[in-house]
Amino acid sequence: MEIRVNKIISKGMAPVFLLKDEDRIDRHRLFKFLNAEDKTYLINFQKNFPVKKEHSHPLVLPSGIKVLVLGIGERVKFNNRKAMLTGRRLVSVARAEKVRNLAVNFDDFLARDNRENQKLLAQVLATQFEMANYEFVKYKTPQPEGWFFVQAIEILTEKQNGIKEGVEIGQIIGEEINKARTLSNTPGSDMTPRVLASEAIQAGEKYGIKVNVLDEKEIQELKMGGILGVSKGSSEKPKFIIMEYLRGGRGEKPVVLVGKGVTFDTGGLNLKTENGIYEMHMDMSGGSAVIHTLVALGRLRVKKNIVGLIPAVENMPSGSSYHPGDVLTTMNGKTIEVLNTDAEGRIILADALEYAKKYKPRLVIDVATLTGAAMSALGQRASAIFSTSDKIRDRLVEVGESVGDFVWPLPLWEEYEEDVKGTFGDVANSGKTRYGGAINGAIFLWQFIKSSSSVTSGPTPLASAWVHIDMAPRMTATENEFLAKGSTGAPVGLLTEFLRKF
């Protein structure tokens, strides 16, 4: 999709009138670009349809021009969140009504909490436009007229300084979010550990990211017993994907991103239920997010040192599967008592977090569709976030709020460690009760972070911190957010914006 910034409407663009409360349509900025007959038609339309609530009206004016009239509710309730949702909504309506080219007034999206940084607003809008214009149709038979997507959006504004740059940045981020969605949406039969590794290699080659993929033998040599244990039940061999984007200073300590890459999760011998097993080809969404966060940073030419680590496995039941009751020895020597083979993500992440220490990182962020408990706690509107640094955690919450990739903090208290102590191993991969599952998952991972010389427990200085994002709530799109069914691409937008400025 083309997104451009202009001062006047180009020929062939359909004006979009976003109206708050009972705004008069004849005072809208785009009204002046219409001829007299079309203006009269719109004025009469509004007289016959005075509304305050949200509404959508596609119209064909007497001249043949298509327009969209969207009511967006009360002015006093309009904020940055609603501005982002409105950006998606207008694209969704345009797609439904087969309007290919749109012209929007930038000022329509201004709110009390986004006015001060209009470049960021332009960036975020471009991202939302791209996200709303996405649908995973690879496996569908094309319709006779083809799949319908918006082709161009023209953003009209007099003040173009910074807006064009914001749009360029936001569009890149939106495109990479959508590429992450495509990886996650791809069925498990076609998205195996080997294929995920191949996708990482191809992405790296385009944007100067060094990619190294460790095979099963190399994983064995590193004594990554967690990854090996989980992968035992599958005929698909595990891969450990290493992506190095080193554009910062020679002595600059990197940020390490770790993404869960379970390309299909049956639950293993603790087999998931019929409802629970559906969509588990998306259990590698943390891995796809890490791949395309790095690509986004590369395309934006960010001068930082960023490393991505993705343990990629299938979790399958078979005669060779790991069992409940097994004790696995991880790369750092800690042992994991397996209470439930369906809590496999934290097991493979344990090895990846240990591997991250070799980079002596200033920050480690892991991203995983880790627990259904996070979804029980937060619903489907925000990911759960845990951190050893209050400052970094709060900054991520703030960034998420600004770009629409929301996270919400849960506690990481030492008292919870008792809940993951093992009986026959150092730690157990499942809590002792059915409560606090999201916290138990985070506390489990903390056991493999806090022993590091570079990332410590307790009050952690900004330069050596750990963040865990349980993105299970945001794995798939939910109702009324104007996104196609399937993966949301979270948290590519959050991580890219955060790391650009960290």
mmCIF file with all atom_site columns, C-alpha atoms in Angstrom, residues 35-160:
data_model
loop_
_atom_site.group_PDB
_atom_site.id
_atom_site.type_symbol
_atom_site.label_atom_id
_atom_site.label_alt_id
_atom_site.label_comp_id
_atom_site.label_asym_id
_atom_site.label_entity_id
_atom_site.label_seq_id
_atom_site.pdbx_PDB_ins_code
_atom_site.Cartn_x
_atom_site.Cartn_y
_atom_site.Cartn_z
_atom_site.occupancy
_atom_site.B_iso_or_equiv
_atom_site.pdbx_formal_charge
_atom_site.auth_seq_id
_atom_site.auth_comp_id
_atom_site.auth_asym_id
_atom_site.auth_atom_id
_atom_site.pdbx_PDB_model_num
ATOM 1   C CA . ASN A 1 35  ? -17.941 20.703  -6.179 1.00 0.00 ? 35  ASN A CA 1
ATOM 2   C CA . ALA A 1 36  ? -21.117 22.633  -5.309 1.00 0.00 ? 36  ALA A CA 1
ATOM 3   C CA . GLU A 1 37  ? -23.525 19.797  -6.106 1.00 0.00 ? 37  GLU A CA 1
ATOM 4   C CA . ASP A 1 38  ? -21.604 17.303  -3.988 1.00 0.00 ? 38  ASP A CA 1
ATOM 5   C CA . LYS A 1 39  ? -21.429 19.798  -1.125 1.00 0.00 ? 39  LYS A CA 1
ATOM 6   C CA . THR A 1 40  ? -25.196 20.278  -1.177 1.00 0.00 ? 40  THR A CA 1
ATOM 7   C CA . TYR A 1 41  ? -25.728 16.522  -1.198 1.00 0.00 ? 41  TYR A CA 1
ATOM 8   C CA . LEU A 1 42  ? -23.555 16.033  1.890  1.00 0.00 ? 42  LEU A CA 1
ATOM 9   C CA . ILE A 1 43  ? -25.173 18.900  3.791  1.00 0.00 ? 43  ILE A CA 1
ATOM 10  C CA . ASN A 1 44  ? -28.626 17.458  3.124  1.00 0.00 ? 44  ASN A CA 1
ATOM 11  C CA . PHE A 1 45  ? -27.408 13.997  4.071  1.00 0.00 ? 45  PHE A CA 1
ATOM 12  C CA . GLN A 1 46  ? -26.257 15.203  7.448  1.00 0.00 ? 46  GLN A CA 1
ATOM 13  C CA . LYS A 1 47  ? -29.517 17.055  8.087  1.00 0.00 ? 47  LYS A CA 1
ATOM 14  C CA . ASN A 1 48  ? -31.394 13.809  7.612  1.00 0.00 ? 48  ASN A CA 1
ATOM 15  C CA . PHE A 1 49  ? -28.928 11.825  9.670  1.00 0.00 ? 49  PHE A CA 1
ATOM 16  C CA . PRO A 1 50  ? -27.837 13.750  12.766 1.00 0.00 ? 50  PRO A CA 1
ATOM 17  C CA . VAL A 1 51  ? -26.003 11.331  15.047 1.00 0.00 ? 51  VAL A CA 1
ATOM 18  C CA . LYS A 1 52  ? -23.669 11.386  17.983 1.00 0.00 ? 52  LYS A CA 1
ATOM 19  C CA . LYS A 1 53  ? -22.808 7.702   18.134 1.00 0.00 ? 53  LYS A CA 1
ATOM 20  C CA . GLU A 1 54  ? -20.330 5.788   15.994 1.00 0.00 ? 54  GLU A CA 1
ATOM 21  C CA . HIS A 1 55  ? -21.523 5.071   12.471 1.00 0.00 ? 55  HIS A CA 1
ATOM 22  C CA . SER A 1 56  ? -20.204 4.324   8.991  1.00 0.00 ? 56  SER A CA 1
ATOM 23  C CA . HIS A 1 57  ? -21.730 5.562   5.743  1.00 0.00 ? 57  HIS A CA 1
ATOM 24  C CA . PRO A 1 58  ? -20.180 4.939   2.338  1.00 0.00 ? 58  PRO A CA 1
ATOM 25  C CA . LEU A 1 59  ? -21.706 7.376   -0.161 1.00 0.00 ? 59  LEU A CA 1
ATOM 26  C CA . VAL A 1 60  ? -21.508 8.001   -3.891 1.00 0.00 ? 60  VAL A CA 1
ATOM 27  C CA . LEU A 1 61  ? -21.906 11.700  -4.565 1.00 0.00 ? 61  LEU A CA 1
ATOM 28  C CA . PRO A 1 62  ? -23.700 13.133  -7.630 1.00 0.00 ? 62  PRO A CA 1
ATOM 29  C CA . SER A 1 63  ? -20.359 13.646  -9.374 1.00 0.00 ? 63  SER A CA 1
ATOM 30  C CA . GLY A 1 64  ? -19.582 9.941   -8.956 1.00 0.00 ? 64  GLY A CA 1
ATOM 31  C CA . ILE A 1 65  ? -16.980 10.481  -6.235 1.00 0.00 ? 65  ILE A CA 1
ATOM 32  C CA . LYS A 1 66  ? -17.054 7.950   -3.418 1.00 0.00 ? 66  LYS A CA 1
ATOM 33  C CA . VAL A 1 67  ? -16.752 9.253   0.144  1.00 0.00 ? 67  VAL A CA 1
ATOM 34  C CA . LEU A 1 68  ? -16.766 7.648   3.573  1.00 0.00 ? 68  LEU A CA 1
ATOM 35  C CA . VAL A 1 69  ? -18.568 9.401   6.423  1.00 0.00 ? 69  VAL A CA 1
ATOM 36  C CA . LEU A 1 70  ? -17.568 7.915   9.776  1.00 0.00 ? 70  LEU A CA 1
ATOM 37  C CA . GLY A 1 71  ? -18.956 9.036   13.110 1.00 0.00 ? 71  GLY A CA 1
ATOM 38  C CA . ILE A 1 72  ? -16.331 8.434   15.782 1.00 0.00 ? 72  ILE A CA 1
ATOM 39  C CA . GLY A 1 73  ? -18.241 9.254   18.961 1.00 0.00 ? 73  GLY A CA 1
ATOM 40  C CA . GLU A 1 74  ? -17.879 11.942  21.576 1.00 0.00 ? 74  GLU A CA 1
ATOM 41  C CA . ARG A 1 75  ? -15.084 14.455  21.271 1.00 0.00 ? 75  ARG A CA 1
ATOM 42  C CA . VAL A 1 76  ? -14.311 14.414  25.000 1.00 0.00 ? 76  VAL A CA 1
ATOM 43  C CA . LYS A 1 77  ? -13.728 10.661  24.881 1.00 0.00 ? 77  LYS A CA 1
ATOM 44  C CA . PHE A 1 78  ? -11.515 10.738  21.806 1.00 0.00 ? 78  PHE A CA 1
ATOM 45  C CA . ASN A 1 79  ? -7.909  9.917   22.744 1.00 0.00 ? 79  ASN A CA 1
ATOM 46  C CA . ASN A 1 80  ? -4.808  8.327   21.229 1.00 0.00 ? 80  ASN A CA 1
ATOM 47  C CA . ARG A 1 81  ? -6.201  4.819   21.680 1.00 0.00 ? 81  ARG A CA 1
ATOM 48  C CA . LYS A 1 82  ? -9.337  5.738   19.756 1.00 0.00 ? 82  LYS A CA 1
ATOM 49  C CA . ALA A 1 83  ? -7.273  7.518   17.115 1.00 0.00 ? 83  ALA A CA 1
ATOM 50  C CA . MET A 1 84  ? -5.344  4.309   16.433 1.00 0.00 ? 84  MET A CA 1
ATOM 51  C CA . LEU A 1 85  ? -8.517  2.217   16.373 1.00 0.00 ? 85  LEU A CA 1
ATOM 52  C CA . THR A 1 86  ? -10.118 4.745   14.015 1.00 0.00 ? 86  THR A CA 1
ATOM 53  C CA . GLY A 1 87  ? -7.168  4.381   11.653 1.00 0.00 ? 87  GLY A CA 1
ATOM 54  C CA . ARG A 1 88  ? -7.780  0.648   11.453 1.00 0.00 ? 88  ARG A CA 1
ATOM 55  C CA . ARG A 1 89  ? -11.538 1.085   11.263 1.00 0.00 ? 89  ARG A CA 1
ATOM 56  C CA . LEU A 1 90  ? -11.525 3.359   8.221  1.00 0.00 ? 90  LEU A CA 1
ATOM 57  C CA . VAL A 1 91  ? -9.328  0.885   6.317  1.00 0.00 ? 91  VAL A CA 1
ATOM 58  C CA . SER A 1 92  ? -11.628 -1.947  7.355  1.00 0.00 ? 92  SER A CA 1
ATOM 59  C CA . VAL A 1 93  ? -14.689 -0.049  6.113  1.00 0.00 ? 93  VAL A CA 1
ATOM 60  C CA . ALA A 1 94  ? -12.928 0.875   2.871  1.00 0.00 ? 94  ALA A CA 1
ATOM 61  C CA . ARG A 1 95  ? -12.039 -2.756  2.221  1.00 0.00 ? 95  ARG A CA 1
ATOM 62  C CA . ALA A 1 96  ? -15.605 -3.870  2.905  1.00 0.00 ? 96  ALA A CA 1
ATOM 63  C CA . GLU A 1 97  ? -16.970 -1.190  0.561  1.00 0.00 ? 97  GLU A CA 1
ATOM 64  C CA . LYS A 1 98  ? -14.258 -1.758  -2.064 1.00 0.00 ? 98  LYS A CA 1
ATOM 65  C CA . VAL A 1 99  ? -12.824 1.749   -1.913 1.00 0.00 ? 99  VAL A CA 1
ATOM 66  C CA . ARG A 1 100 ? -9.242  1.499   -3.126 1.00 0.00 ? 100 ARG A CA 1
ATOM 67  C CA . ASN A 1 101 ? -7.884  4.999   -2.530 1.00 0.00 ? 101 ASN A CA 1
ATOM 68  C CA . LEU A 1 102 ? -8.520  7.167   0.538  1.00 0.00 ? 102 LEU A CA 1
ATOM 69  C CA . ALA A 1 103 ? -7.793  10.743  1.535  1.00 0.00 ? 103 ALA A CA 1
ATOM 70  C CA . VAL A 1 104 ? -7.816  11.533  5.261  1.00 0.00 ? 104 VAL A CA 1
ATOM 71  C CA . ASN A 1 105 ? -7.345  14.710  7.261  1.00 0.00 ? 105 ASN A CA 1
ATOM 72  C CA . PHE A 1 106 ? -4.448  14.313  9.685  1.00 0.00 ? 106 PHE A CA 1
ATOM 73  C CA . ASP A 1 107 ? -5.978  16.725  12.204 1.00 0.00 ? 107 ASP A CA 1
ATOM 74  C CA . ASP A 1 108 ? -8.991  14.407  12.612 1.00 0.00 ? 108 ASP A CA 1
ATOM 75  C CA . PHE A 1 109 ? -6.729  12.059  14.602 1.00 0.00 ? 109 PHE A CA 1
ATOM 76  C CA . LEU A 1 110 ? -5.392  14.664  17.016 1.00 0.00 ? 110 LEU A CA 1
ATOM 77  C CA . ALA A 1 111 ? -6.412  14.157  20.645 1.00 0.00 ? 111 ALA A CA 1
ATOM 78  C CA . ARG A 1 112 ? -5.516  15.630  23.998 1.00 0.00 ? 112 ARG A CA 1
ATOM 79  C CA . ASP A 1 113 ? -2.849  12.965  24.596 1.00 0.00 ? 113 ASP A CA 1
ATOM 80  C CA . ASN A 1 114 ? -1.132  12.820  21.189 1.00 0.00 ? 114 ASN A CA 1
ATOM 81  C CA . ARG A 1 115 ? -1.022  16.469  20.092 1.00 0.00 ? 115 ARG A CA 1
ATOM 82  C CA . GLU A 1 116 ? 2.478   17.128  21.392 1.00 0.00 ? 116 GLU A CA 1
ATOM 83  C CA . ASN A 1 117 ? 4.209   14.513  19.245 1.00 0.00 ? 117 ASN A CA 1
ATOM 84  C CA . GLN A 1 118 ? 2.586   14.626  15.831 1.00 0.00 ? 118 GLN A CA 1
ATOM 85  C CA . LYS A 1 119 ? 5.486   12.834  14.156 1.00 0.00 ? 119 LYS A CA 1
ATOM 86  C CA . LEU A 1 120 ? 4.844   9.827   16.406 1.00 0.00 ? 120 LEU A CA 1
ATOM 87  C CA . LEU A 1 121 ? 1.115   10.044  15.668 1.00 0.00 ? 121 LEU A CA 1
ATOM 88  C CA . ALA A 1 122 ? 1.850   9.947   11.928 1.00 0.00 ? 122 ALA A CA 1
ATOM 89  C CA . GLN A 1 123 ? 4.125   6.954   12.508 1.00 0.00 ? 123 GLN A CA 1
ATOM 90  C CA . VAL A 1 124 ? 1.513   5.112   14.511 1.00 0.00 ? 124 VAL A CA 1
ATOM 91  C CA . LEU A 1 125 ? -1.272  5.840   12.013 1.00 0.00 ? 125 LEU A CA 1
ATOM 92  C CA . ALA A 1 126 ? 0.813   4.471   9.132  1.00 0.00 ? 126 ALA A CA 1
ATOM 93  C CA . THR A 1 127 ? 1.408   1.311   11.156 1.00 0.00 ? 127 THR A CA 1
ATOM 94  C CA . GLN A 1 128 ? -2.317  0.924   11.891 1.00 0.00 ? 128 GLN A CA 1
ATOM 95  C CA . PHE A 1 129 ? -3.219  1.443   8.225  1.00 0.00 ? 129 PHE A CA 1
ATOM 96  C CA . GLU A 1 130 ? -0.827  -1.332  7.213  1.00 0.00 ? 130 GLU A CA 1
ATOM 97  C CA . MET A 1 131 ? -2.082  -3.701  9.914  1.00 0.00 ? 131 MET A CA 1
ATOM 98  C CA . ALA A 1 132 ? -5.737  -3.177  8.967  1.00 0.00 ? 132 ALA A CA 1
ATOM 99  C CA . ASN A 1 133 ? -4.946  -3.743  5.284  1.00 0.00 ? 133 ASN A CA 1
ATOM 100 C CA . TYR A 1 134 ? -3.592  -7.239  5.969  1.00 0.00 ? 134 TYR A CA 1
ATOM 101 C CA . GLU A 1 135 ? -5.302  -10.590 5.617  1.00 0.00 ? 135 GLU A CA 1
ATOM 102 C CA . PHE A 1 136 ? -3.751  -14.059 5.429  1.00 0.00 ? 136 PHE A CA 1
ATOM 103 C CA . VAL A 1 137 ? -5.108  -15.465 2.160  1.00 0.00 ? 137 VAL A CA 1
ATOM 104 C CA . LYS A 1 138 ? -2.209  -17.670 1.039  1.00 0.00 ? 138 LYS A CA 1
ATOM 105 C CA . TYR A 1 139 ? -4.203  -20.898 1.298  1.00 0.00 ? 139 TYR A CA 1
ATOM 106 C CA . LYS A 1 140 ? -7.517  -19.574 -0.084 1.00 0.00 ? 140 LYS A CA 1
ATOM 107 C CA . THR A 1 141 ? -8.709  -19.913 -3.666 1.00 0.00 ? 141 THR A CA 1
ATOM 108 C CA . PRO A 1 142 ? -8.662  -16.382 -5.094 1.00 0.00 ? 142 PRO A CA 1
ATOM 109 C CA . GLN A 1 143 ? -12.008 -14.766 -5.826 1.00 0.00 ? 143 GLN A CA 1
ATOM 110 C CA . PRO A 1 144 ? -12.691 -14.024 -9.524 1.00 0.00 ? 144 PRO A CA 1
ATOM 111 C CA . GLU A 1 145 ? -12.050 -10.316 -8.964 1.00 0.00 ? 145 GLU A CA 1
ATOM 112 C CA . GLY A 1 146 ? -9.055  -11.023 -6.708 1.00 0.00 ? 146 GLY A CA 1
ATOM 113 C CA . TRP A 1 147 ? -8.495  -10.090 -3.093 1.00 0.00 ? 147 TRP A CA 1
ATOM 114 C CA . PHE A 1 148 ? -9.428  -6.543  -2.243 1.00 0.00 ? 148 PHE A CA 1
ATOM 115 C CA . PHE A 1 149 ? -6.977  -4.315  -0.407 1.00 0.00 ? 149 PHE A CA 1
ATOM 116 C CA . VAL A 1 150 ? -6.670  -0.567  -0.124 1.00 0.00 ? 150 VAL A CA 1
ATOM 117 C CA . GLN A 1 151 ? -4.050  0.622   -2.603 1.00 0.00 ? 151 GLN A CA 1
ATOM 118 C CA . ALA A 1 152 ? -3.275  4.147   -1.391 1.00 0.00 ? 152 ALA A CA 1
ATOM 119 C CA . ILE A 1 153 ? -3.930  6.494   1.519  1.00 0.00 ? 153 ILE A CA 1
ATOM 120 C CA . GLU A 1 154 ? -3.237  10.186  1.251  1.00 0.00 ? 154 GLU A CA 1
ATOM 121 C CA . ILE A 1 155 ? -2.771  12.073  4.523  1.00 0.00 ? 155 ILE A CA 1
ATOM 122 C CA . LEU A 1 156 ? -3.634  15.753  4.140  1.00 0.00 ? 156 LEU A CA 1
ATOM 123 C CA . THR A 1 157 ? -1.909  18.294  6.342  1.00 0.00 ? 157 THR A CA 1
ATOM 124 C CA . GLU A 1 158 ? -0.465  21.787  6.020  1.00 0.00 ? 158 GLU A CA 1
ATOM 125 C CA . LYS A 1 159 ? 2.298   21.059  8.555  1.00 0.00 ? 159 LYS A CA 1
ATOM 126 C CA . GLN A 1 160 ? 4.320   18.404  6.793  1.00 0.00 ? 160 GLN A CA 1
#
